[in-house]
Amino acid sequence: MAAMEDSEAPCLLIGGQAALVGFSDFRGRPVDHDTSGGWRSALFVVAVEICSSFAFYGVPSNLITYLTGPLGHSNAAAVNAWSATGHMMPLLGAFIADSWLGRYRSIVLACTLYVMGYGMITLASTLLVHGPSSPLQVAFFYASLYLIAIAQGAEKPCGLAFAADQFDPDNPKERASRSSLFNWWYFSMAVGISVAIAVVSYVQENVGCGIGFGVLCAIMLCASAVFLVGTPTYRMYAPTPGTRRRHFALLARSLIALAKSSVLGGKTHHRQEEEEEDDEDAAVKSEDTRGVLRLLPIWAACLAYGLVFAQVTTLFNKQGRTLDRRIFGGLELPPAALQTFGPVSILVFVPVYDRALVPVLRWATGNPSGLTPLQRIGTGMAVSLVAVSVAALVEGRRLETAREHGLVDDTGAAVPMSWVWLVPQYAMVGLADVFAVVGMQEFFYDQMPSELRSLGLALCLSVLGIGGFISSALISLIDGVTGNNGGDSWFADNLNRAHLDYFYWLLAGVSAAELALYFCLASSYVYNNHKSLK
């Protein structure tokens, strides 16, 4: 692995073809189009994504049920920060990968940590089932959870960036394939999530959590082997030595200067004029750095989407547990299995979008990708607004049904209302993902300097992470306020006395306000890379 991503690729001919500048193989040797990269190499990385998505989403699919069961936490406490941490850790992972470790080695490290984390959580859940939980056992359980989150931090931003690196943006055919990769990458992730939710949640509910987590450990062990098999075919990005660190230095200096300017205002104006010629001012005016800073308002305007996304594995799950989930006579669906409808809608819509809608949109807009990334993100945010509004209406209907049948205080009885009522909100969140999340991935990857593209994808993931943190904080705040003086909280453990519908309407209002802000920002944004995004 030595010199994999830090060696500079020489310019020469390989088999009559020009070597790719800035890339090498795993031994630091030059590579060309025919002998490396492309779909052949990207598919090895896609296989890892399917497995890691299967494993990672196999944990939160039923985590809230596990926390409120064996660990005895309340609903508000069960809406935990773990999933949000998993989406935030890629910022740290991307920094380490882009400044030091490199994308390939970061993925290898992530696979190792995944196997360790899932092995630990298998042991922890097995011990907790066979006796009362001690503080040490609970601490071990949470340590395993957060080790998995750290592994995701190393893998998520680097996996997609490394797969996209296998396509040459200066080659028209490979550039088109790279654009398609973002769609099919999310499709692959949805495959892993769908199977995880359907299979792992069933195993955990009916066989045991220990076995369910053990399956995840075995899956990631196989994924690690698959990724290593593809090593001889990979294109390893090889930036000029020191370039990565210089970019991070530019970013740091620019952010510091921006903060000083915002805080001190006019007091720093004359001082800045005096420093116009030194290196710090030159860093502030760097084109790449200013381009990165221009992404931050767009990123902030997307946070409401992450706030809605956070409800899928938490409050949507709790709604499903109260409904009639019978199918085919007496068979009852696990509540977490309802989450499958989100990934299933992704599986259905991605091929339709990539093969049917994109050609039509390409003809209508003249854009090779059909929609620009920013148009795609805005569409997804609008769909998520509709999804959370539908969730509010459905929850209002569920509460009314519970009152009509005298079940307000009968927490053990299922409300006589079919689980099918929840399908639209799950499906629309999945549809929103195809637009918003895939659009954010393509946008933040393309608009970042090539040395910082892992960081760009981490920014995309952090939208979901910070959205989760905001959700947890908001729920805790509202829970404390509405449950004051002995009243029923919006998030009462007895959901028939709670008011999740009020919370969903609040989210709809926030989403509408931020969508308006987003449209203002997106309409004035000028892309850095006109060749692929015009």
Short mmCIF file of C-alpha atoms in Angstrom, two decimals:
data_model
loop_
_atom_site.label_atom_id
_atom_site.label_comp_id
_atom_site.label_asym_id
_atom_site.label_seq_id
_atom_site.Cartn_x
_atom_site.Cartn_y
_atom_site.Cartn_z
CA MET A 1 0.00 0.00 0.00
CA ALA A 2 2.99 2.26 0.22
CA ALA A 3 3.04 5.22 -2.12
CA MET A 4 -0.47 4.38 -3.35
CA GLU A 5 -1.97 7.84 -3.34
CA ASP A 6 0.90 10.15 -2.63
CA SER A 7 3.09 9.35 -5.62
CA GLU A 8 2.93 11.54 -8.68
CA ALA A 9 1.86 9.74 -11.89
CA PRO A 10 4.38 10.26 -14.69
CA CYS A 11 3.34 11.33 -18.19
CA LEU A 12 4.21 8.51 -20.62
CA LEU A 13 2.63 5.99 -22.99
CA ILE A 14 1.27 2.60 -21.91
CA GLY A 15 0.55 0.19 -24.75
CA GLY A 16 0.26 3.11 -27.16
CA GLN A 17 -2.07 5.07 -24.88
CA ALA A 18 -1.26 8.14 -22.81
CA ALA A 19 -1.03 7.48 -19.11
CA LEU A 20 -3.61 9.20 -16.94
CA VAL A 21 -2.05 12.23 -15.29
CA GLY A 22 -2.57 12.36 -11.53
CA PHE A 23 -3.40 8.66 -11.16
CA SER A 24 -1.44 5.49 -10.49
CA ASP A 25 -2.07 1.87 -9.59
CA PHE A 26 -1.67 0.47 -6.08
CA ARG A 27 2.10 0.16 -6.61
CA GLY A 28 2.49 3.76 -7.78
CA ARG A 29 2.83 2.82 -11.47
CA PRO A 30 1.14 4.81 -14.29
CA VAL A 31 -2.24 3.63 -15.61
CA ASP A 32 -4.35 4.15 -18.73
CA HIS A 33 -8.04 3.90 -19.65
CA ASP A 34 -8.02 0.30 -20.83
CA THR A 35 -6.18 -1.34 -17.96
CA SER A 36 -7.74 0.45 -15.00
CA GLY A 37 -10.82 2.14 -13.67
CA GLY A 38 -14.24 2.38 -15.27
CA TRP A 39 -17.26 0.33 -14.24
CA ARG A 40 -15.08 -2.74 -13.76
CA SER A 41 -13.31 -1.12 -10.82
CA ALA A 42 -16.25 0.90 -9.55
CA LEU A 43 -18.38 -2.23 -9.13
CA PHE A 44 -16.00 -3.57 -6.46
CA VAL A 45 -16.60 -0.36 -4.48
CA VAL A 46 -20.34 -0.54 -5.18
CA ALA A 47 -20.36 -4.04 -3.66
CA VAL A 48 -18.85 -2.61 -0.47
CA GLU A 49 -21.52 0.09 -0.43
CA ILE A 50 -24.32 -2.48 -0.69
CA CYS A 51 -22.85 -4.48 2.19
CA SER A 52 -22.04 -1.49 4.39
CA SER A 53 -25.54 -0.05 3.85
CA PHE A 54 -27.05 -3.43 4.67
CA ALA A 55 -24.99 -3.62 7.85
CA PHE A 56 -25.28 -0.01 8.99
CA TYR A 57 -29.03 0.35 8.40
CA GLY A 58 -29.63 -3.05 9.91
CA VAL A 59 -28.79 -1.42 13.24
CA PRO A 60 -31.13 1.63 13.36
CA SER A 61 -34.02 -0.24 11.65
CA ASN A 62 -34.92 -1.73 15.00
CA LEU A 63 -32.67 0.22 17.37
CA ILE A 64 -35.44 2.36 18.87
CA THR A 65 -37.38 -0.82 19.74
CA TYR A 66 -34.26 -2.34 21.34
CA LEU A 67 -33.54 0.80 23.36
CA THR A 68 -37.11 1.07 24.64
CA GLY A 69 -37.15 -2.68 25.36
CA PRO A 70 -34.05 -4.32 26.89
CA LEU A 71 -32.42 -1.00 27.80
CA GLY A 72 -35.62 0.56 29.12
CA HIS A 73 -35.23 4.07 27.69
CA SER A 74 -38.14 6.45 27.16
CA ASN A 75 -39.30 7.47 23.68
CA ALA A 76 -37.67 10.90 23.89
CA ALA A 77 -34.37 9.38 25.06
CA ALA A 78 -34.61 6.68 22.39
CA VAL A 79 -34.55 9.33 19.65
CA ASN A 80 -30.82 9.19 20.12
CA ALA A 81 -27.86 10.93 18.57
CA TRP A 82 -26.19 7.78 17.28
CA SER A 83 -27.50 7.94 13.72
CA ALA A 84 -26.72 11.67 13.59
CA THR A 85 -23.17 10.96 14.79
CA GLY A 86 -22.81 8.37 12.03
CA HIS A 87 -23.68 11.05 9.49
CA MET A 88 -21.36 13.62 11.09
CA MET A 89 -18.26 11.45 11.44
CA PRO A 90 -17.61 11.58 7.65
CA LEU A 91 -16.42 15.18 8.14
CA LEU A 92 -13.56 13.90 10.30
CA GLY A 93 -13.03 10.87 8.06
CA ALA A 94 -12.86 13.04 4.95
CA PHE A 95 -10.37 15.40 6.58
CA ILE A 96 -8.08 12.49 7.48
CA ALA A 97 -8.46 10.88 4.04
CA ASP A 98 -7.97 14.04 2.00
CA SER A 99 -5.10 15.43 4.06
CA TRP A 100 -3.17 12.30 4.98
CA LEU A 101 -4.44 8.73 4.65
CA GLY A 102 -5.94 8.68 1.15
CA ARG A 103 -9.26 7.24 0.01
CA TYR A 104 -8.21 3.65 -0.60
CA ARG A 105 -6.54 3.18 2.76
CA SER A 106 -9.44 4.94 4.51
CA ILE A 107 -11.85 2.36 3.05
CA VAL A 108 -9.61 -0.49 4.20
CA LEU A 109 -9.49 1.03 7.69
CA ALA A 110 -13.27 1.47 7.68
CA CYS A 111 -13.87 -2.17 6.77
CA THR A 112 -11.63 -3.25 9.67
CA LEU A 113 -13.49 -1.01 12.13
CA TYR A 114 -16.86 -2.20 10.82
CA VAL A 115 -15.96 -5.84 11.50
CA MET A 116 -14.74 -4.96 15.00
CA GLY A 117 -17.82 -2.85 15.77
CA TYR A 118 -20.36 -5.42 14.60
CA GLY A 119 -18.48 -8.15 16.42
CA MET A 120 -18.62 -6.13 19.64
CA ILE A 121 -22.31 -5.28 19.30
CA THR A 122 -23.09 -8.96 18.68
CA LEU A 123 -21.39 -9.85 21.93
CA ALA A 124 -22.98 -6.94 23.81
CA SER A 125 -26.55 -7.70 22.70
CA THR A 126 -26.09 -11.39 23.52
CA LEU A 127 -24.95 -10.57 27.07
CA LEU A 128 -27.82 -8.12 27.62
CA VAL A 129 -30.42 -10.73 26.63
CA HIS A 130 -29.15 -13.30 29.15
CA GLY A 131 -29.50 -11.17 32.26
CA PRO A 132 -30.13 -7.70 33.69
CA SER A 133 -27.99 -5.04 32.12
CA SER A 134 -25.13 -3.67 34.20
CA PRO A 135 -23.66 -0.20 33.57
CA LEU A 136 -20.55 -1.84 32.13
CA GLN A 137 -22.57 -3.92 29.64
CA VAL A 138 -24.58 -0.90 28.55
CA ALA A 139 -21.35 1.10 28.12
CA PHE A 140 -19.89 -1.74 26.02
CA PHE A 141 -23.03 -1.74 23.87
CA TYR A 142 -22.77 2.00 23.22
CA ALA A 143 -19.02 1.75 22.59
CA SER A 144 -19.70 -0.79 19.83
CA LEU A 145 -22.38 1.48 18.35
CA TYR A 146 -20.05 4.45 18.16
CA LEU A 147 -17.20 2.37 16.75
CA ILE A 148 -19.56 1.56 13.86
CA ALA A 149 -20.27 5.29 13.52
CA ILE A 150 -16.52 5.99 13.32
CA ALA A 151 -16.18 3.30 10.64
CA GLN A 152 -18.93 4.96 8.63
CA GLY A 153 -17.07 8.24 8.98
CA ALA A 154 -14.07 6.70 7.23
CA GLU A 155 -16.04 4.79 4.57
CA LYS A 156 -18.98 6.92 3.45
CA PRO A 157 -17.23 9.99 2.02
CA CYS A 158 -14.35 7.98 0.58
CA GLY A 159 -16.39 5.16 -0.96
CA LEU A 160 -18.33 7.28 -3.43
CA ALA A 161 -15.38 9.60 -4.08
CA PHE A 162 -13.13 6.61 -4.75
CA ALA A 163 -15.73 5.06 -7.08
CA ALA A 164 -16.11 8.38 -8.94
CA ASP A 165 -12.31 8.60 -9.24
CA GLN A 166 -12.47 5.52 -11.46
CA PHE A 167 -13.98 7.67 -14.24
CA ASP A 168 -12.00 10.29 -16.17
CA PRO A 169 -13.98 13.58 -16.34
CA ASP A 170 -11.99 14.62 -19.42
CA ASN A 171 -13.20 11.54 -21.34
CA PRO A 172 -16.78 12.16 -22.67
CA LYS A 173 -17.85 8.52 -22.31
CA GLU A 174 -16.43 8.16 -18.81
CA ARG A 175 -17.83 11.55 -17.75
CA ALA A 176 -21.34 10.37 -18.71
CA SER A 177 -20.76 7.12 -16.81
CA ARG A 178 -19.66 9.06 -13.74
CA SER A 179 -22.89 11.08 -13.77
CA SER A 180 -24.86 7.84 -13.97
CA LEU A 181 -22.76 6.40 -11.12
CA PHE A 182 -24.35 8.80 -8.62
CA ASN A 183 -27.81 7.45 -9.47
CA TRP A 184 -26.81 3.79 -9.37
CA TRP A 185 -24.72 4.28 -6.23
CA TYR A 186 -27.82 5.39 -4.38
CA PHE A 187 -29.76 2.55 -5.98
CA SER A 188 -27.16 0.11 -4.62
CA MET A 189 -27.40 1.68 -1.20
CA ALA A 190 -31.18 1.29 -1.33
CA VAL A 191 -30.77 -2.41 -2.14
CA GLY A 192 -28.69 -2.86 1.00
CA ILE A 193 -31.11 -0.84 3.13
CA SER A 194 -34.20 -2.64 1.82
CA VAL A 195 -32.81 -6.09 2.52
CA ALA A 196 -31.47 -5.00 5.90
CA ILE A 197 -34.76 -3.56 7.09
CA ALA A 198 -36.80 -6.53 5.89
CA VAL A 199 -34.42 -9.31 6.96
CA VAL A 200 -32.52 -7.97 9.96
CA SER A 201 -35.59 -6.49 11.65
CA TYR A 202 -37.41 -9.82 11.26
CA VAL A 203 -34.46 -11.80 12.64
CA GLN A 204 -34.06 -9.44 15.58
CA GLU A 205 -37.79 -9.53 16.40
CA ASN A 206 -38.29 -13.29 15.99
CA VAL A 207 -34.90 -14.97 16.50
CA GLY A 208 -32.73 -12.64 18.55
CA CYS A 209 -30.75 -9.42 18.37
CA GLY A 210 -27.45 -11.26 18.87
CA ILE A 211 -27.96 -13.36 15.74
CA GLY A 212 -29.17 -10.35 13.79
CA PHE A 213 -26.06 -8.34 14.63
CA GLY A 214 -23.86 -11.39 13.98
CA VAL A 215 -25.15 -11.56 10.41
CA LEU A 216 -24.06 -7.94 9.91
CA CYS A 217 -20.55 -8.77 11.11
CA ALA A 218 -20.27 -11.66 8.64
CA ILE A 219 -21.53 -9.48 5.77
CA MET A 220 -18.87 -6.83 6.39
CA LEU A 221 -16.14 -9.44 6.61
CA CYS A 222 -17.11 -10.61 3.11
CA ALA A 223 -17.29 -7.03 1.84
CA SER A 224 -13.74 -6.36 3.01
CA ALA A 225 -12.48 -9.34 1.02
CA VAL A 226 -14.35 -8.21 -2.12
CA PHE A 227 -12.87 -4.73 -1.95
CA LEU A 228 -9.31 -6.05 -1.61
CA VAL A 229 -9.80 -8.35 -4.62
CA GLY A 230 -10.34 -5.31 -6.85
CA THR A 231 -7.11 -3.59 -5.74
CA PRO A 232 -5.06 -4.33 -8.91
CA THR A 233 -7.66 -2.59 -11.11
CA TYR A 234 -8.11 0.64 -9.13
CA ARG A 235 -7.01 4.11 -10.17
CA MET A 236 -5.40 5.73 -7.14
CA TYR A 237 -5.62 9.51 -7.09
CA ALA A 238 -2.10 10.94 -6.81
CA PRO A 239 -2.09 14.70 -6.13
CA THR A 240 1.03 16.79 -6.19
CA PRO A 241 2.79 16.28 -2.83
CA GLY A 242 1.61 18.80 -0.25
CA THR A 243 -1.40 19.94 -2.31
CA ARG A 244 -3.94 18.48 0.10
CA ARG A 245 -2.42 20.18 3.12
CA ARG A 246 -2.20 23.50 1.28
CA HIS A 247 -5.91 23.32 0.43
CA PHE A 248 -6.83 22.68 4.04
CA ALA A 249 -4.57 25.56 5.10
CA LEU A 250 -6.34 27.83 2.61
CA LEU A 251 -9.73 26.76 3.95
CA ALA A 252 -8.70 27.32 7.55
CA ARG A 253 -7.27 30.77 6.86
CA SER A 254 -10.33 31.77 4.84
CA LEU A 255 -12.74 30.68 7.55
CA ILE A 256 -10.72 32.55 10.19
CA ALA A 257 -10.66 35.69 8.06
CA LEU A 258 -14.38 35.36 7.35
CA ALA A 259 -15.12 34.99 11.06
CA LYS A 260 -13.00 38.02 11.95
CA SER A 261 -14.71 40.07 9.27
CA SER A 262 -18.17 39.05 10.50
CA VAL A 263 -17.41 39.64 14.18
CA LEU A 264 -15.31 42.80 13.98
CA GLY A 265 -16.97 44.36 10.93
CA GLY A 266 -15.50 47.71 10.00
CA LYS A 267 -12.80 47.49 12.67
CA THR A 268 -10.85 45.04 10.56
CA HIS A 269 -11.37 46.81 7.24
CA HIS A 270 -8.27 49.00 7.37
CA ARG A 271 -6.18 46.19 8.83
CA GLN A 272 -7.22 43.93 5.94
CA GLU A 273 -6.26 46.59 3.43
CA GLU A 274 -2.79 46.73 4.97
CA GLU A 275 -2.43 42.94 4.67
CA GLU A 276 -3.61 42.63 1.06
CA GLU A 277 -0.21 41.62 -0.16
CA ASP A 278 0.75 39.00 2.38
CA ASP A 279 0.13 35.27 2.13
CA GLU A 280 -2.92 35.21 4.36
CA ASP A 281 -4.83 37.64 2.17
CA ALA A 282 -3.77 35.70 -0.91
CA ALA A 283 -5.21 32.57 0.69
CA VAL A 284 -8.51 34.34 1.34
CA LYS A 285 -8.70 35.33 -2.30
CA SER A 286 -7.84 31.88 -3.63
CA GLU A 287 -10.39 30.88 -6.25
CA ASP A 288 -10.73 27.31 -4.98
CA THR A 289 -11.16 28.42 -1.41
CA ARG A 290 -13.77 31.02 -2.24
CA GLY A 291 -15.56 28.36 -4.27
CA VAL A 292 -15.71 26.10 -1.21
CA LEU A 293 -16.98 28.94 0.98
CA ARG A 294 -19.77 29.59 -1.54
CA LEU A 295 -21.05 26.06 -0.87
CA LEU A 296 -21.75 26.75 2.80
CA PRO A 297 -25.00 28.76 2.34
CA ILE A 298 -26.37 26.00 0.07
CA TRP A 299 -25.36 23.42 2.67
CA ALA A 300 -27.10 25.35 5.45
CA ALA A 301 -30.26 25.72 3.38
CA CYS A 302 -30.46 21.93 3.05
CA LEU A 303 -30.54 21.25 6.81
CA ALA A 304 -34.35 21.18 6.97
CA TYR A 305 -34.22 18.17 4.68
CA GLY A 306 -32.01 16.37 7.19
CA LEU A 307 -34.50 17.28 9.92
CA VAL A 308 -37.32 15.47 8.07
CA PHE A 309 -35.06 12.55 7.16
CA ALA A 310 -34.31 11.93 10.85
CA GLN A 311 -37.92 10.91 11.54
CA VAL A 312 -37.89 7.83 9.30
CA THR A 313 -36.13 5.48 11.71
CA THR A 314 -37.54 7.07 14.86
CA LEU A 315 -41.02 8.58 15.04
CA PHE A 316 -42.32 6.94 11.85
CA ASN A 317 -41.26 3.63 13.43
CA LYS A 318 -43.17 4.36 16.64
CA GLN A 319 -46.30 5.23 14.65
CA GLY A 320 -46.14 1.89 12.87
CA ARG A 321 -45.97 -0.04 16.15
CA THR A 322 -49.43 1.23 17.17
CA LEU A 323 -51.22 0.19 13.93
CA ASP A 324 -52.76 -3.03 12.65
CA ARG A 325 -49.81 -4.66 10.87
CA ARG A 326 -51.42 -7.94 9.86
CA ILE A 327 -50.89 -9.32 6.37
CA PHE A 328 -51.92 -12.65 4.81
CA GLY A 329 -54.21 -13.53 7.69
CA GLY A 330 -52.35 -13.74 10.98
CA LEU A 331 -48.81 -12.79 9.89
CA GLU A 332 -47.75 -9.50 11.49
CA LEU A 333 -45.14 -7.17 10.05
CA PRO A 334 -42.40 -5.88 12.38
CA PRO A 335 -42.74 -2.08 12.71
CA ALA A 336 -39.26 -1.57 11.26
CA ALA A 337 -40.25 -3.51 8.13
CA LEU A 338 -42.45 -0.58 7.11
CA GLN A 339 -39.26 1.40 6.52
CA THR A 340 -38.67 -0.84 3.52
CA PHE A 341 -41.09 1.23 1.48
CA GLY A 342 -38.64 4.14 1.39
CA PRO A 343 -35.77 2.16 -0.19
CA VAL A 344 -38.25 0.27 -2.40
CA SER A 345 -39.44 3.55 -3.86
CA ILE A 346 -35.78 4.39 -4.54
CA LEU A 347 -35.27 1.03 -6.26
CA VAL A 348 -38.30 1.66 -8.47
CA PHE A 349 -37.64 5.30 -9.25
CA VAL A 350 -33.87 5.37 -9.90
CA PRO A 351 -34.09 3.23 -13.08
CA VAL A 352 -37.13 5.22 -14.22
CA TYR A 353 -35.32 8.49 -13.61
CA ASP A 354 -31.98 7.44 -15.12
CA ARG A 355 -33.38 5.68 -18.20
CA ALA A 356 -36.68 7.43 -18.92
CA LEU A 357 -36.87 10.86 -17.29
CA VAL A 358 -33.27 12.00 -17.88
CA PRO A 359 -33.52 11.67 -21.71
CA VAL A 360 -36.78 13.66 -21.68
CA LEU A 361 -35.37 16.30 -19.34
CA ARG A 362 -32.16 16.43 -21.41
CA TRP A 363 -34.24 17.24 -24.47
CA ALA A 364 -36.31 19.82 -22.59
CA THR A 365 -33.50 21.60 -20.72
CA GLY A 366 -30.47 21.02 -22.92
CA ASN A 367 -28.57 19.83 -19.84
CA PRO A 368 -26.69 16.49 -20.33
CA SER A 369 -27.85 15.36 -16.88
CA GLY A 370 -31.45 16.45 -17.35
CA LEU A 371 -31.57 18.60 -14.23
CA THR A 372 -28.71 20.53 -12.70
CA PRO A 373 -27.71 19.27 -9.24
CA LEU A 374 -29.24 22.33 -7.60
CA GLN A 375 -32.54 21.84 -9.44
CA ARG A 376 -32.52 18.22 -8.36
CA ILE A 377 -31.88 19.12 -4.70
CA GLY A 378 -34.70 21.67 -4.70
CA THR A 379 -37.11 19.11 -6.15
CA GLY A 380 -36.21 16.67 -3.39
CA MET A 381 -36.70 19.29 -0.69
CA ALA A 382 -40.17 20.09 -2.07
CA VAL A 383 -41.11 16.39 -2.05
CA SER A 384 -39.91 16.03 1.57
CA LEU A 385 -42.15 18.97 2.53
CA VAL A 386 -45.12 17.12 1.04
CA ALA A 387 -44.05 13.89 2.79
CA VAL A 388 -43.97 15.40 6.29
CA SER A 389 -47.32 17.13 5.64
CA VAL A 390 -48.85 13.79 4.69
CA ALA A 391 -47.32 12.26 7.85
CA ALA A 392 -49.07 14.95 9.93
CA LEU A 393 -52.43 14.23 8.30
CA VAL A 394 -52.06 10.47 8.79
CA GLU A 395 -51.08 10.90 12.46
CA GLY A 396 -54.09 13.14 13.01
CA ARG A 397 -56.29 10.42 11.55
CA ARG A 398 -54.64 7.77 13.76
CA LEU A 399 -55.27 9.80 16.94
CA GLU A 400 -58.89 10.37 15.93
CA THR A 401 -59.36 6.63 15.32
CA ALA A 402 -57.88 5.80 18.73
CA ARG A 403 -60.32 8.21 20.41
CA GLU A 404 -63.31 6.88 18.46
CA HIS A 405 -62.61 3.31 19.63
CA GLY A 406 -61.80 4.19 23.23
CA LEU A 407 -58.16 3.15 22.96
CA VAL A 408 -56.52 6.33 24.24
CA ASP A 409 -55.34 4.63 27.44
CA ASP A 410 -55.09 1.07 26.08
CA THR A 411 -51.45 1.11 24.98
CA GLY A 412 -51.37 -2.64 24.35
CA ALA A 413 -54.13 -2.64 21.74
CA ALA A 414 -53.50 -1.91 18.06
CA VAL A 415 -55.42 1.03 16.66
CA PRO A 416 -57.91 -0.37 14.08
CA MET A 417 -56.16 1.39 11.23
CA SER A 418 -54.09 -0.40 8.59
CA TRP A 419 -50.34 -0.01 8.29
CA VAL A 420 -50.95 0.89 4.63
CA TRP A 421 -51.72 4.45 5.74
CA LEU A 422 -47.99 4.93 6.45
CA VAL A 423 -46.82 3.78 3.02
CA PRO A 424 -47.18 7.20 1.28
CA GLN A 425 -44.98 9.08 3.77
CA TYR A 426 -42.26 6.40 3.61
CA ALA A 427 -42.44 6.23 -0.20
CA MET A 428 -42.28 10.01 -0.61
CA VAL A 429 -39.22 10.28 1.64
CA GLY A 430 -37.56 7.67 -0.59
CA LEU A 431 -38.55 9.63 -3.69
CA ALA A 432 -37.18 12.80 -2.11
CA ASP A 433 -33.87 11.00 -1.50
CA VAL A 434 -33.48 10.20 -5.20
CA PHE A 435 -33.63 13.90 -5.95
CA ALA A 436 -32.14 15.60 -2.89
CA VAL A 437 -29.45 13.22 -1.60
CA VAL A 438 -28.17 12.16 -5.03
CA GLY A 439 -28.24 15.81 -6.12
CA MET A 440 -26.25 16.85 -3.04
CA GLN A 441 -23.70 14.08 -3.65
CA GLU A 442 -23.10 15.17 -7.24
CA PHE A 443 -23.12 18.87 -6.36
CA PHE A 444 -20.66 18.73 -3.46
CA TYR A 445 -18.37 16.28 -5.28
CA ASP A 446 -18.13 18.36 -8.47
CA GLN A 447 -17.88 21.77 -6.82
CA MET A 448 -14.98 20.80 -4.56
CA PRO A 449 -11.32 20.89 -5.65
CA SER A 450 -10.27 17.37 -6.67
CA GLU A 451 -8.05 17.05 -3.59
CA LEU A 452 -11.02 17.71 -1.26
CA ARG A 453 -13.80 15.71 -2.85
CA SER A 454 -14.09 13.32 0.08
CA LEU A 455 -14.75 16.39 2.20
CA GLY A 456 -17.39 17.50 -0.29
CA LEU A 457 -19.27 14.22 0.07
CA ALA A 458 -18.90 14.46 3.84
CA LEU A 459 -20.68 17.83 3.68
CA CYS A 460 -23.58 16.07 1.99
CA LEU A 461 -23.73 13.42 4.72
CA SER A 462 -23.41 16.05 7.44
CA VAL A 463 -26.71 17.55 6.29
CA LEU A 464 -28.37 14.35 7.49
CA GLY A 465 -26.20 14.22 10.63
CA ILE A 466 -26.82 17.78 11.76
CA GLY A 467 -30.48 17.35 10.83
CA GLY A 468 -30.55 14.42 13.27
CA PHE A 469 -28.90 16.46 16.02
CA ILE A 470 -31.35 19.33 15.48
CA SER A 471 -34.21 16.84 15.60
CA SER A 472 -32.98 15.35 18.89
CA ALA A 473 -32.51 18.79 20.43
CA LEU A 474 -35.89 19.99 19.20
CA ILE A 475 -37.67 16.89 20.49
CA SER A 476 -36.00 17.24 23.91
CA LEU A 477 -36.95 20.92 24.10
CA ILE A 478 -40.57 20.38 23.04
CA ASP A 479 -40.86 17.30 25.27
CA GLY A 480 -39.79 19.36 28.28
CA VAL A 481 -42.06 22.31 27.47
CA THR A 482 -45.22 20.39 26.52
CA GLY A 483 -44.81 17.82 29.30
CA ASN A 484 -44.45 20.50 31.97
CA ASN A 485 -46.92 20.75 34.85
CA GLY A 486 -47.91 17.11 34.51
CA GLY A 487 -49.48 17.43 31.05
CA ASP A 488 -49.06 15.03 28.15
CA SER A 489 -45.99 15.74 26.05
CA TRP A 490 -46.12 15.78 22.27
CA PHE A 491 -43.81 12.75 22.58
CA ALA A 492 -45.51 10.92 25.47
CA ASP A 493 -44.66 7.24 25.77
CA ASN A 494 -48.37 6.58 25.21
CA LEU A 495 -48.55 7.76 21.59
CA ASN A 496 -52.35 7.87 21.76
CA ARG A 497 -51.99 10.82 24.14
CA ALA A 498 -49.03 12.33 22.29
CA HIS A 499 -49.19 14.80 19.39
CA LEU A 500 -46.69 13.76 16.75
CA ASP A 501 -49.00 15.47 14.26
CA TYR A 502 -48.21 18.86 15.80
CA PHE A 503 -44.48 18.14 15.51
CA TYR A 504 -44.83 17.11 11.86
CA TRP A 505 -46.69 20.34 11.08
CA LEU A 506 -43.87 22.25 12.75
CA LEU A 507 -41.37 20.45 10.52
CA ALA A 508 -43.49 21.28 7.47
CA GLY A 509 -43.36 24.97 8.38
CA VAL A 510 -39.59 24.88 8.85
CA SER A 511 -39.18 23.00 5.55
CA ALA A 512 -41.29 25.55 3.66
CA ALA A 513 -39.29 28.49 5.04
CA GLU A 514 -35.94 26.90 4.25
CA LEU A 515 -37.11 25.85 0.78
CA ALA A 516 -37.84 29.50 -0.01
CA LEU A 517 -34.36 30.45 1.23
CA TYR A 518 -32.82 27.65 -0.84
CA PHE A 519 -34.44 28.84 -4.06
CA CYS A 520 -33.07 32.35 -3.49
CA LEU A 521 -29.53 31.01 -2.97
CA ALA A 522 -29.63 28.45 -5.79
CA SER A 523 -30.92 30.94 -8.36
CA SER A 524 -27.82 33.11 -7.94
CA TYR A 525 -25.23 30.30 -7.70
CA VAL A 526 -22.70 30.01 -10.55
CA TYR A 527 -21.14 26.57 -11.05
CA ASN A 528 -17.36 26.20 -11.00
CA ASN A 529 -17.28 23.34 -13.50
CA HIS A 530 -19.36 24.44 -16.46
CA LYS A 531 -18.16 21.53 -18.60
CA SER A 532 -20.13 18.90 -16.72
CA LEU A 533 -22.82 20.94 -14.97
CA LYS A 534 -23.88 23.65 -17.37
#
